[in-house]
Coordinates of C-alpha atoms and ligand atoms in Angstrom, one line a residue:
M1 CA 207.4 -76.6 -39.1
R2 CA 210.1 -74.1 -40.1
K3 CA 210.9 -71.4 -37.8
T4 CA 212.0 -69.2 -40.6
F5 CA 211.2 -69.6 -44.3
F6 CA 214.9 -69.6 -45.6
I7 CA 215.0 -69.2 -49.5
T8 CA 218.2 -69.4 -51.6
T9 CA 219.0 -68.7 -55.3
A10 CA 221.9 -69.9 -57.4
I11 CA 224.8 -67.5 -57.0
D12 CA 225.5 -66.1 -60.3
Y13 CA 228.7 -66.3 -62.1
T14 CA 230.5 -62.9 -62.4
N15 CA 232.3 -63.7 -65.7
S16 CA 229.7 -61.9 -67.6
P17 CA 227.0 -59.2 -66.8
P18 CA 223.4 -60.1 -65.7
H19 CA 220.8 -61.3 -68.4
I20 CA 217.2 -62.0 -68.2
G21 CA 217.5 -65.4 -67.1
H22 CA 219.4 -64.3 -64.1
A23 CA 216.5 -61.7 -63.3
Y24 CA 213.9 -64.4 -63.7
E25 CA 215.3 -66.4 -60.9
K26 CA 216.0 -63.6 -58.6
V27 CA 212.3 -62.0 -59.1
L28 CA 211.1 -65.5 -58.5
A29 CA 212.6 -65.8 -55.3
D30 CA 211.9 -62.3 -54.2
V31 CA 208.1 -63.0 -55.0
I32 CA 208.2 -66.2 -52.9
A33 CA 209.9 -64.5 -50.2
R34 CA 207.3 -61.4 -50.4
Y35 CA 204.4 -63.9 -50.4
H36 CA 205.8 -65.4 -47.3
R37 CA 206.2 -62.2 -45.6
L38 CA 202.6 -61.3 -46.5
K39 CA 201.5 -64.6 -45.0
G40 CA 203.3 -63.3 -41.6
D41 CA 206.2 -65.9 -41.8
K42 CA 209.8 -64.9 -40.9
V43 CA 211.7 -64.9 -44.0
F44 CA 215.5 -65.2 -44.5
F45 CA 216.5 -64.6 -48.4
L46 CA 220.0 -65.3 -49.4
T47 CA 221.4 -64.6 -52.8
G48 CA 224.7 -63.4 -54.3
V49 CA 227.6 -64.0 -56.6
D50 CA 230.0 -66.9 -57.6
Q51 CA 233.1 -65.0 -58.1
H52 CA 235.9 -67.8 -58.4
G53 CA 237.0 -70.2 -61.1
Q54 CA 238.4 -70.7 -64.5
K55 CA 235.7 -68.7 -66.3
V56 CA 236.3 -65.7 -64.3
Q57 CA 240.0 -65.9 -64.5
Q58 CA 239.8 -66.3 -68.2
S59 CA 237.3 -63.4 -68.7
A60 CA 239.6 -61.2 -66.5
A61 CA 242.7 -62.1 -68.4
K62 CA 241.0 -61.1 -71.8
A63 CA 239.8 -57.8 -70.2
G64 CA 243.5 -57.3 -69.1
I65 CA 242.6 -56.7 -65.4
P66 CA 243.2 -58.7 -62.3
P67 CA 240.3 -61.2 -61.4
A68 CA 239.6 -59.3 -58.1
E69 CA 238.9 -56.1 -60.0
F70 CA 237.0 -57.8 -62.8
V71 CA 234.6 -59.6 -60.4
R72 CA 234.2 -56.4 -58.4
E73 CA 232.8 -54.6 -61.6
I74 CA 230.4 -57.3 -62.5
T75 CA 229.3 -57.9 -58.9
Q76 CA 228.2 -54.2 -58.8
K77 CA 226.0 -54.8 -61.9
F78 CA 224.2 -57.5 -60.2
V79 CA 223.8 -55.3 -57.0
D80 CA 222.5 -52.7 -59.2
L81 CA 220.2 -54.7 -61.2
W82 CA 218.5 -56.2 -57.8
K83 CA 218.1 -52.8 -56.7
K84 CA 216.5 -51.7 -59.8
L85 CA 214.2 -54.6 -59.8
D86 CA 213.1 -54.5 -56.0
V87 CA 214.8 -57.8 -55.3
K88 CA 214.9 -57.5 -51.5
Y89 CA 217.4 -59.8 -50.1
D90 CA 218.4 -60.3 -46.4
E91 CA 222.2 -61.6 -47.1
W92 CA 224.4 -61.2 -49.9
A93 CA 226.9 -64.1 -50.7
E94 CA 230.3 -63.2 -52.3
T95 CA 232.6 -66.1 -52.6
T96 CA 235.8 -64.2 -52.3
S97 CA 234.8 -63.1 -48.8
D98 CA 236.9 -64.3 -45.8
R99 CA 233.8 -65.6 -44.0
H100 CA 233.1 -67.8 -46.9
K101 CA 236.6 -69.0 -47.3
K102 CA 236.7 -70.2 -43.6
V103 CA 233.7 -72.2 -44.0
V104 CA 234.8 -73.8 -47.3
Q105 CA 238.3 -74.7 -45.8
G106 CA 236.7 -75.9 -42.5
I107 CA 234.6 -78.3 -44.4
L108 CA 237.2 -79.5 -46.7
Q109 CA 239.6 -80.0 -43.8
R110 CA 236.9 -82.1 -42.0
L111 CA 236.3 -84.3 -44.8
F112 CA 240.0 -84.8 -45.5
D113 CA 240.5 -85.9 -41.8
A114 CA 237.4 -88.2 -42.1
G115 CA 239.0 -89.8 -45.1
Q116 CA 236.3 -88.6 -47.5
I117 CA 238.8 -86.6 -49.7
Y118 CA 241.8 -88.5 -51.1
K119 CA 244.7 -87.8 -53.6
D120 CA 244.9 -89.5 -56.9
K121 CA 246.5 -89.5 -60.3
Q122 CA 244.4 -88.8 -63.4
A123 CA 245.8 -89.4 -66.7
G124 CA 243.8 -88.6 -70.0
Y125 CA 243.2 -86.4 -72.9
Y126 CA 243.4 -82.7 -71.9
S127 CA 242.0 -79.7 -73.9
V128 CA 244.5 -76.9 -73.6
R129 CA 242.0 -74.4 -74.7
Q130 CA 239.2 -75.3 -72.5
E131 CA 241.6 -76.3 -69.7
Q132 CA 239.8 -79.5 -68.8
F133 CA 240.2 -83.3 -69.1
L134 CA 238.1 -84.8 -71.8
T135 CA 236.2 -88.0 -71.5
D136 CA 234.7 -90.4 -74.3
K137 CA 231.4 -88.4 -74.1
E138 CA 233.3 -85.4 -75.6
R139 CA 234.3 -87.4 -78.7
G140 CA 232.4 -86.8 -81.8
P141 CA 230.6 -89.5 -83.9
D142 CA 234.0 -90.1 -85.6
G143 CA 235.7 -90.7 -82.4
E144 CA 237.8 -87.8 -82.5
F145 CA 237.7 -84.6 -80.4
G146 CA 236.2 -81.7 -82.3
P147 CA 237.9 -78.5 -83.1
E148 CA 236.1 -76.8 -80.3
W149 CA 238.6 -78.3 -77.9
G150 CA 241.6 -77.1 -79.7
Q151 CA 244.8 -78.7 -79.0
V152 CA 244.2 -81.9 -77.1
E153 CA 247.3 -83.8 -75.4
F154 CA 247.6 -86.6 -73.2
R155 CA 248.4 -85.6 -69.6
E156 CA 248.9 -86.8 -66.2
E157 CA 247.9 -84.7 -63.2
E158 CA 247.5 -85.3 -59.4
N159 CA 244.2 -84.2 -57.7
Y160 CA 242.1 -84.4 -54.8
Y161 CA 238.9 -86.4 -54.9
F162 CA 235.7 -86.4 -52.9
R163 CA 234.3 -90.0 -52.1
L164 CA 231.0 -89.3 -54.0
S165 CA 230.2 -92.8 -55.2
Q166 CA 230.3 -94.1 -51.6
H167 CA 227.0 -92.1 -50.8
K168 CA 225.1 -93.3 -54.0
D169 CA 222.9 -95.7 -52.0
W170 CA 222.1 -93.0 -49.5
L171 CA 221.1 -90.6 -52.0
L172 CA 218.8 -93.1 -53.9
S173 CA 217.1 -93.9 -50.4
Y174 CA 216.8 -90.3 -49.5
I175 CA 215.2 -89.5 -52.9
D176 CA 212.9 -92.4 -52.5
N177 CA 211.7 -91.7 -49.1
R178 CA 211.0 -88.0 -49.8
K179 CA 208.3 -87.3 -52.3
D180 CA 209.1 -83.6 -52.5
A181 CA 212.8 -83.7 -52.5
V182 CA 212.8 -81.8 -55.8
I183 CA 210.0 -79.8 -57.3
P184 CA 208.3 -80.2 -60.0
D185 CA 208.1 -84.1 -59.8
F186 CA 209.4 -84.7 -63.1
R187 CA 212.8 -83.1 -62.0
Q188 CA 212.8 -85.7 -59.2
I189 CA 212.5 -88.5 -61.5
E190 CA 215.3 -87.0 -63.7
L191 CA 217.6 -86.7 -60.7
R192 CA 216.8 -90.3 -59.6
N193 CA 217.7 -91.6 -63.0
A194 CA 221.1 -89.6 -63.0
V195 CA 221.9 -90.9 -59.5
E196 CA 221.3 -94.5 -60.6
K197 CA 224.1 -94.0 -63.2
L198 CA 226.5 -92.4 -60.8
S199 CA 229.9 -93.9 -60.7
G200 CA 233.2 -92.5 -59.8
D201 CA 234.3 -89.8 -57.4
L202 CA 234.4 -86.1 -57.9
C203 CA 237.7 -84.3 -58.6
I204 CA 237.6 -81.3 -56.2
S205 CA 240.8 -79.6 -56.8
R206 CA 242.9 -78.0 -59.5
P207 CA 246.6 -77.5 -59.4
K208 CA 247.4 -73.8 -58.9
S209 CA 249.6 -74.0 -62.1
R210 CA 246.3 -74.3 -63.9
L211 CA 244.0 -72.2 -61.9
D212 CA 244.9 -69.8 -58.9
W213 CA 241.7 -67.8 -58.6
G214 CA 240.1 -70.0 -56.1
I215 CA 240.2 -71.0 -52.4
E216 CA 243.3 -72.8 -51.5
L217 CA 243.1 -76.5 -50.0
P218 CA 243.8 -76.1 -46.3
F219 CA 245.9 -79.4 -46.4
D220 CA 247.8 -78.8 -49.7
K221 CA 248.9 -75.2 -50.6
E222 CA 249.6 -76.4 -54.3
F223 CA 246.0 -76.6 -55.0
V224 CA 242.9 -74.5 -55.1
T225 CA 239.3 -76.2 -54.7
Y226 CA 237.2 -76.7 -57.8
V227 CA 234.6 -74.0 -58.1
W228 CA 231.4 -76.2 -57.5
F229 CA 232.7 -77.3 -54.0
D230 CA 233.4 -73.5 -53.3
A231 CA 230.1 -72.1 -54.7
L232 CA 227.6 -74.7 -53.1
T233 CA 229.1 -74.0 -49.7
N234 CA 227.7 -70.5 -49.9
Y235 CA 224.4 -71.6 -49.0
I236 CA 225.5 -72.5 -45.4
S237 CA 228.5 -70.1 -45.2
F238 CA 226.1 -67.1 -45.4
A239 CA 223.4 -68.6 -43.1
G240 CA 225.8 -68.9 -40.1
Y241 CA 227.2 -72.3 -40.3
D242 CA 230.2 -73.2 -38.1
P243 CA 232.3 -75.7 -39.9
S244 CA 234.1 -76.7 -36.7
L245 CA 231.0 -78.2 -35.1
S246 CA 230.1 -81.3 -36.6
T247 CA 226.4 -81.9 -35.6
I248 CA 223.6 -79.6 -36.6
S249 CA 222.4 -79.6 -32.9
S250 CA 225.8 -77.9 -31.9
Q251 CA 225.4 -75.3 -34.5
P252 CA 224.7 -71.7 -33.7
S253 CA 221.1 -70.8 -33.2
T254 CA 221.1 -68.4 -36.1
F255 CA 221.8 -71.3 -38.5
R256 CA 219.5 -73.8 -36.8
D257 CA 216.6 -71.3 -36.9
R258 CA 217.1 -70.9 -40.6
W259 CA 218.1 -74.2 -42.0
P260 CA 217.0 -76.0 -44.0
A261 CA 216.4 -73.9 -47.1
L262 CA 214.3 -74.0 -50.0
Q263 CA 216.7 -73.6 -52.7
I264 CA 215.7 -72.2 -56.3
I265 CA 218.0 -73.1 -59.2
G266 CA 217.7 -73.5 -62.9
K267 CA 217.4 -76.8 -64.6
D268 CA 220.9 -76.9 -65.8
I269 CA 222.5 -77.0 -62.3
L270 CA 220.2 -79.7 -60.8
V271 CA 222.2 -82.7 -62.3
P272 CA 225.0 -83.1 -61.0
A273 CA 225.8 -80.0 -59.1
H274 CA 222.9 -79.6 -56.7
G275 CA 221.0 -82.8 -56.8
I276 CA 224.2 -85.0 -56.5
Y277 CA 227.3 -83.0 -55.3
W278 CA 225.5 -80.8 -52.9
L279 CA 223.3 -83.3 -51.2
I280 CA 225.9 -85.7 -50.9
M281 CA 228.4 -83.1 -49.5
L282 CA 225.7 -82.2 -46.8
H283 CA 225.2 -85.7 -45.9
A284 CA 228.9 -86.3 -45.7
I285 CA 229.4 -83.5 -43.3
G286 CA 226.7 -84.7 -40.9
F287 CA 223.3 -83.4 -42.2
P288 CA 220.6 -85.7 -41.2
D289 CA 218.0 -86.3 -44.0
D290 CA 215.4 -84.1 -42.3
Q291 CA 218.0 -81.3 -42.8
I292 CA 218.6 -81.7 -46.4
P293 CA 217.3 -78.7 -48.4
Q294 CA 214.4 -78.9 -50.9
L295 CA 215.3 -78.0 -54.6
L296 CA 212.7 -75.9 -56.6
V297 CA 213.7 -76.2 -60.2
H298 CA 212.7 -73.6 -62.8
G299 CA 212.8 -73.7 -66.4
W300 CA 214.6 -71.4 -68.9
W301 CA 213.8 -68.3 -70.8
N302 CA 214.8 -68.9 -74.5
L303 CA 214.8 -66.7 -77.4
G304 CA 213.1 -67.8 -80.5
G305 CA 213.3 -71.3 -79.1
A306 CA 217.0 -71.2 -78.9
K307 CA 219.2 -70.9 -75.8
M308 CA 220.3 -67.3 -74.9
S309 CA 224.1 -67.2 -74.8
K310 CA 226.8 -64.7 -74.9
S311 CA 228.5 -66.5 -77.8
A312 CA 225.4 -66.6 -79.8
G313 CA 224.8 -62.9 -79.2
N314 CA 221.2 -63.2 -78.2
I315 CA 221.3 -62.0 -74.7
I316 CA 218.5 -59.9 -73.4
D317 CA 219.7 -57.3 -71.1
P318 CA 217.3 -56.6 -68.2
F319 CA 218.6 -53.0 -67.6
V320 CA 217.5 -52.0 -71.1
L321 CA 213.9 -53.6 -70.6
A322 CA 213.6 -52.0 -67.0
D323 CA 214.6 -48.6 -68.2
K324 CA 212.2 -48.7 -71.2
H325 CA 209.2 -50.3 -69.7
G326 CA 209.6 -50.1 -66.0
A327 CA 210.7 -52.6 -63.4
E328 CA 207.0 -53.7 -62.5
A329 CA 206.3 -54.3 -66.2
L330 CA 209.3 -56.5 -66.4
R331 CA 208.6 -58.3 -63.1
Y332 CA 205.0 -58.9 -64.2
Y333 CA 205.8 -60.4 -67.5
L334 CA 208.5 -62.6 -66.0
M335 CA 206.2 -63.8 -63.4
S336 CA 203.0 -64.2 -65.5
D337 CA 204.2 -65.6 -68.7
I338 CA 205.9 -68.7 -67.8
A339 CA 204.5 -71.9 -65.9
M340 CA 206.6 -72.9 -63.0
G341 CA 209.2 -75.5 -64.0
K342 CA 208.6 -75.1 -67.7
D343 CA 210.6 -73.0 -70.3
A344 CA 209.3 -70.0 -72.1
D345 CA 210.1 -68.0 -75.1
F346 CA 211.1 -64.4 -74.4
S347 CA 209.2 -61.7 -76.4
E348 CA 209.3 -58.0 -75.7
E349 CA 205.9 -57.7 -77.6
R350 CA 204.2 -60.1 -75.3
L351 CA 205.7 -58.2 -72.4
V352 CA 204.1 -54.9 -73.7
D353 CA 200.8 -56.8 -74.6
R354 CA 200.4 -58.5 -71.3
Y355 CA 201.2 -55.1 -69.6
N356 CA 198.7 -53.3 -71.6
S357 CA 196.0 -55.7 -71.3
D358 CA 196.2 -57.0 -67.8
L359 CA 197.6 -53.9 -66.1
A360 CA 196.9 -50.8 -68.0
N361 CA 193.5 -51.7 -69.4
S362 CA 192.1 -53.9 -66.7
L363 CA 193.6 -53.0 -63.4
G364 CA 194.6 -49.5 -64.2
N365 CA 191.3 -48.6 -65.8
L366 CA 189.5 -50.1 -62.7
L367 CA 191.4 -48.0 -60.3
N368 CA 190.8 -44.9 -62.5
R369 CA 187.0 -45.4 -62.8
T370 CA 186.4 -46.3 -59.1
L371 CA 188.1 -43.2 -57.9
S372 CA 186.4 -41.1 -60.4
M373 CA 183.1 -42.5 -59.3
A374 CA 183.8 -42.3 -55.7
N375 CA 184.6 -38.5 -56.2
K376 CA 181.9 -37.7 -58.5
Y377 CA 178.9 -39.8 -56.8
G378 CA 180.0 -39.8 -53.1
A379 CA 182.1 -36.7 -52.8
G380 CA 185.3 -38.9 -52.4
Q381 CA 183.8 -41.0 -49.5
L382 CA 182.8 -44.6 -49.5
R383 CA 179.5 -45.9 -48.0
T384 CA 179.1 -49.5 -46.8
T385 CA 175.7 -51.2 -47.5
A386 CA 174.4 -54.4 -46.9
I387 CA 173.9 -54.8 -50.7
R388 CA 175.8 -57.8 -51.8
L389 CA 176.6 -57.5 -55.5
N390 CA 177.4 -61.0 -56.7
E391 CA 174.8 -62.0 -59.2
E392 CA 175.6 -59.0 -61.4
S393 CA 179.0 -60.1 -62.2
K394 CA 178.0 -63.7 -62.8
Q395 CA 177.4 -65.2 -66.3
I396 CA 180.4 -63.5 -67.8
P397 CA 182.9 -65.4 -69.8
V398 CA 185.9 -66.0 -67.6
G399 CA 188.8 -65.2 -69.8
K400 CA 191.4 -67.6 -68.2
S401 CA 190.9 -70.9 -66.5
I402 CA 191.3 -70.8 -62.8
H403 CA 192.9 -73.6 -61.2
V404 CA 192.2 -74.8 -57.8
M405 CA 194.8 -76.9 -55.9
S406 CA 193.8 -79.8 -53.7
S407 CA 196.5 -81.4 -51.6
G408 CA 199.1 -79.4 -53.5
E409 CA 198.1 -80.5 -56.9
P410 CA 196.9 -78.2 -59.5
T411 CA 193.3 -79.3 -60.8
S412 CA 190.9 -77.2 -62.8
L413 CA 187.8 -75.6 -61.4
P414 CA 184.6 -77.3 -62.0
S415 CA 182.9 -76.4 -65.2
N416 CA 180.4 -74.2 -63.6
S417 CA 183.3 -71.8 -62.7
K418 CA 181.9 -69.4 -65.2
E419 CA 178.9 -68.8 -62.7
L420 CA 181.1 -67.3 -60.0
G421 CA 180.5 -63.8 -59.2
L422 CA 182.7 -61.2 -57.8
R423 CA 182.2 -61.9 -54.1
D424 CA 182.5 -65.6 -54.6
L425 CA 185.8 -65.1 -56.3
I426 CA 187.1 -63.0 -53.4
E427 CA 186.2 -65.7 -51.1
K428 CA 188.3 -68.0 -53.2
V429 CA 191.6 -66.4 -52.0
P430 CA 192.2 -69.4 -49.6
Q431 CA 191.3 -72.1 -52.1
I432 CA 193.1 -70.4 -55.1
Y433 CA 195.6 -68.0 -54.4
V434 CA 197.1 -69.3 -51.3
P435 CA 197.7 -72.8 -52.5
A436 CA 199.0 -71.5 -55.8
M437 CA 201.5 -69.2 -54.1
S438 CA 202.4 -71.8 -51.5
C439 CA 203.3 -74.2 -54.4
F440 CA 205.3 -71.7 -56.0
L441 CA 202.9 -71.4 -58.8
V442 CA 203.0 -67.7 -59.3
S443 CA 201.6 -67.4 -62.7
L444 CA 198.5 -69.2 -61.4
G445 CA 198.6 -67.1 -58.2
L446 CA 198.3 -64.1 -60.5
I447 CA 195.1 -65.4 -62.1
L448 CA 192.9 -64.5 -59.3
P449 CA 193.6 -60.9 -58.8
E450 CA 193.5 -60.5 -62.7
E451 CA 189.8 -62.2 -62.6
I452 CA 188.7 -60.0 -60.0
S453 CA 189.7 -57.1 -61.7
E454 CA 187.9 -58.1 -64.9
H455 CA 184.8 -59.0 -62.8
C456 CA 184.7 -55.4 -61.4
N457 CA 185.1 -53.9 -64.9
R458 CA 182.3 -56.2 -66.2
L459 CA 180.1 -55.1 -63.2
V460 CA 180.6 -51.5 -63.9
E461 CA 179.6 -52.1 -67.7
K462 CA 176.6 -54.2 -66.7
T463 CA 175.2 -51.9 -64.0
A464 CA 176.0 -48.6 -65.6
P465 CA 176.5 -46.4 -62.5
W466 CA 176.2 -43.3 -64.6
K467 CA 172.6 -44.2 -65.3
L468 CA 171.9 -45.0 -61.6
A469 CA 173.3 -41.5 -60.7
K470 CA 170.4 -39.9 -62.4
D471 CA 167.8 -41.7 -60.2
A472 CA 167.8 -40.6 -56.6
A473 CA 166.0 -44.0 -55.5
Q474 CA 169.2 -45.8 -56.7
I475 CA 171.7 -44.1 -54.5
H476 CA 172.3 -47.0 -52.2
R477 CA 172.9 -49.4 -55.3
L478 CA 175.3 -46.8 -56.6
H479 CA 177.2 -46.5 -53.2
A480 CA 177.3 -50.3 -53.0
I481 CA 178.8 -50.4 -56.5
V482 CA 181.6 -48.0 -55.8
Y483 CA 182.2 -49.9 -52.3
H484 CA 182.6 -53.1 -54.0
L485 CA 185.0 -51.9 -56.5
A486 CA 187.3 -50.0 -53.8
E487 CA 187.1 -53.3 -51.6
S488 CA 188.0 -55.4 -54.5
L489 CA 190.9 -53.0 -55.3
R490 CA 192.3 -53.0 -51.8
I491 CA 192.2 -56.9 -51.9
I492 CA 193.7 -56.9 -55.5
A493 CA 196.5 -54.8 -54.1
I494 CA 197.4 -57.4 -51.4
L495 CA 197.4 -60.3 -53.8
I496 CA 199.6 -58.6 -56.2
S497 CA 202.0 -57.1 -53.9
P498 CA 204.5 -59.8 -53.9
V499 CA 204.7 -59.5 -57.7
L500 CA 204.2 -55.7 -58.1
P501 CA 205.1 -54.0 -54.8
R502 CA 205.2 -50.5 -56.3
A503 CA 201.8 -50.8 -57.9
A504 CA 200.2 -52.3 -54.7
H505 CA 201.5 -49.3 -52.8
G506 CA 200.2 -47.0 -55.7
I507 CA 196.7 -48.6 -55.2
F508 CA 196.8 -48.3 -51.3
D509 CA 198.0 -44.5 -51.7
Q510 CA 195.2 -43.8 -54.0
L511 CA 192.7 -45.5 -51.8
N512 CA 194.1 -43.4 -48.9
W513 CA 194.7 -46.6 -46.9
K514 CA 197.3 -47.5 -44.4
M515 CA 199.0 -44.3 -45.1
E516 CA 201.1 -44.6 -41.8
L517 CA 202.9 -47.6 -43.5
S518 CA 203.3 -45.9 -46.9
G519 CA 206.1 -47.6 -48.8
Q520 CA 206.7 -50.3 -46.1
E521 CA 206.0 -53.9 -46.9
E522 CA 204.3 -54.3 -43.5
R523 CA 201.4 -52.3 -45.1
F524 CA 200.1 -55.6 -46.7
S525 CA 198.9 -58.7 -45.0
L526 CA 197.3 -61.8 -46.4
A527 CA 195.0 -61.8 -43.3
A528 CA 193.5 -58.5 -44.5
A529 CA 192.6 -60.0 -47.9
E530 CA 188.9 -60.6 -46.8
W531 CA 185.7 -58.6 -47.6
G532 CA 184.7 -55.4 -45.7
I533 CA 187.6 -53.8 -44.0
L534 CA 187.3 -50.2 -45.6
P535 CA 185.0 -48.3 -43.1
D536 CA 181.9 -46.3 -43.8
G537 CA 182.8 -42.7 -44.8
H538 CA 186.4 -43.6 -45.7
A539 CA 187.7 -40.8 -48.1
V540 CA 189.7 -41.8 -51.1
E541 CA 192.2 -39.7 -53.3
K542 CA 191.6 -38.5 -56.9
P543 CA 192.7 -41.0 -59.4
V544 CA 196.3 -40.8 -60.9
P545 CA 197.2 -43.2 -63.7
L546 CA 198.9 -46.2 -62.4
F547 CA 199.8 -48.1 -65.3
P548 CA 200.3 -45.7 -68.3
R549 CA 199.8 -47.7 -71.4
I550 CA 203.0 -48.6 -73.2
E551 CA 202.6 -47.3 -76.9
G552 CA 204.4 -48.0 -80.0
A553 CA 207.1 -50.2 -78.4
Ligands
MSP1 N1 227.4 -69.9 -60.6 C1 226.6 -71.2 -61.0 C2 225.6 -71.5 -59.9 C3 226.2 -71.7 -58.7 S1 225.0 -72.1 -57.3 C4 225.9 -72.6 -56.0 C5 225.9 -70.7 -62.1 N2 225.7 -69.5 -62.5 S2 225.0 -68.9 -63.8 O1 225.2 -67.5 -63.6 O2 225.4 -69.6 -64.9 O3 223.5 -69.1 -63.6 C6 222.7 -68.6 -62.3 C7 221.4 -69.1 -62.5 O4 220.6 -68.5 -63.4 C8 221.2 -70.6 -62.6 O5 220.2 -71.1 -61.8 C9 220.7 -70.9 -64.1 O6 219.9 -72.0 -64.3 C10 219.9 -69.5 -64.1 N3 219.8 -69.0 -65.7 C11 220.7 -68.8 -66.4 N4 220.3 -68.7 -67.7 C12 218.9 -68.8 -67.6 C13 217.6 -68.5 -68.4 N5 218.1 -68.1 -69.9 N6 216.5 -68.5 -68.1 C14 216.4 -69.0 -66.7 N7 217.4 -69.0 -65.9 C15 218.6 -69.1 -66.3 O7 225.1 -71.7 -62.7

């Protein structure tokens, strides 16, 4: 059992400003962190930026400013974006910091002393433009190196190598012994296949003549370490790891309480960086198998089926979208319109459609009509009754299929799921919402609150409270309807709070509920997502539009 739920993301390259793909990963991590806080877990969420390396050195040179200044400006853009999107992290990693350098150098020295790092000469074809050695894989069908490599020359260069291949058998057995080393399953298979093919060691240095924007090797001042070795170490250096202590049990308690992490990364950096280099690095510096982190691999947002890239000029700017439609609209779209592990196609039109249908028309409308009715028919006060309205919302076509997870695997609800009523649905929080969110299937986790909202709206249409209001004998039923809607809204707010924290506060504010914790995340707790907590006589506020429709986008 983890003492702390420790979650990390990839650290973003600071050679160019953030795009929608970066935003997706960080919002996803933030949602998972918020969900665990909602459950009452202690959470530590680390994210940050990758500031060294050739790409940064080149971009800075192009901009005509020193790399340190260049990364400072880009780093600020990432910090600003996370603030704008309510991505709330506990620690911020910057790889140029002294604290990180000390850990990287400490690990390098330990591996060098243990004979895990050695110097060797490499001879081969080198692309001057791309500043890298080329292998046969880079040759075109005609056997030549294509024009993208520019001038290619034969070179000899000395470098330091990490004995990666020595640990191949260990990595295979680790993967075979742990079913959930990588999530989703198909990525674990992909990794295993790649490890099978592993041969050769990893070059972990660059001569300073070629690259000087990096961390110097502690045992040879003529070299800096290659960017992956530097970047991957961030996960432990910012979690309190002390490189001078070789066993985990001797590490400071801050580190031991946090580690191992759930590491969220994109599909492009599983093989070889995280799945091979990182896991082997940890093993080589003494991490036992039960301290190897779990990798959660997400898919990519594409545009018109094509990869987004700066060179193709099809980058989606998250600042522009958040300014135009609001941070919550963007968070909602990024979390609801992609299945965990799969790719999705970005579309602003879809963003607007989903916002308007799920949030403005369904949830926003529900909040508005509930508070209007509470004010009109109950002088703003709720009345508890023993009437259980469930049958009234049954037999309605359920728009989306709800998935129930058993033993962590998603399966569909039985075909009679359409028979579920509002109260049945609310009782399904532990069977639908919790397993979906615990398995990081956020888009599935959002289905239950959406369904509850839909059922509530249908309940209003079916029972026509405005007609009941004309008949004094129906007053209890009318109160019961309003109470059911208000309780449902309170529970919906809790369930959406990881994805839509501002809207969840908005709903609680209008319900005039837990006002002493207004604006604070502690206001929401999963334990309170059960029926019947709003007390008799509770006074609610007047309605204020929560999700104004986005028109003509
Ligand atoms: N700096 C390295 C990671 C080092 S981790 C020790 C890096 N940076 S990156 O800026 O290129 O990418 C950061 C993260 O964003 C990666 O997990 C990557 O998969 C993710 N994404 C980049 N483009 C993306 C999309 N279009 N869609 C979704 N995620 C994407 O790699």
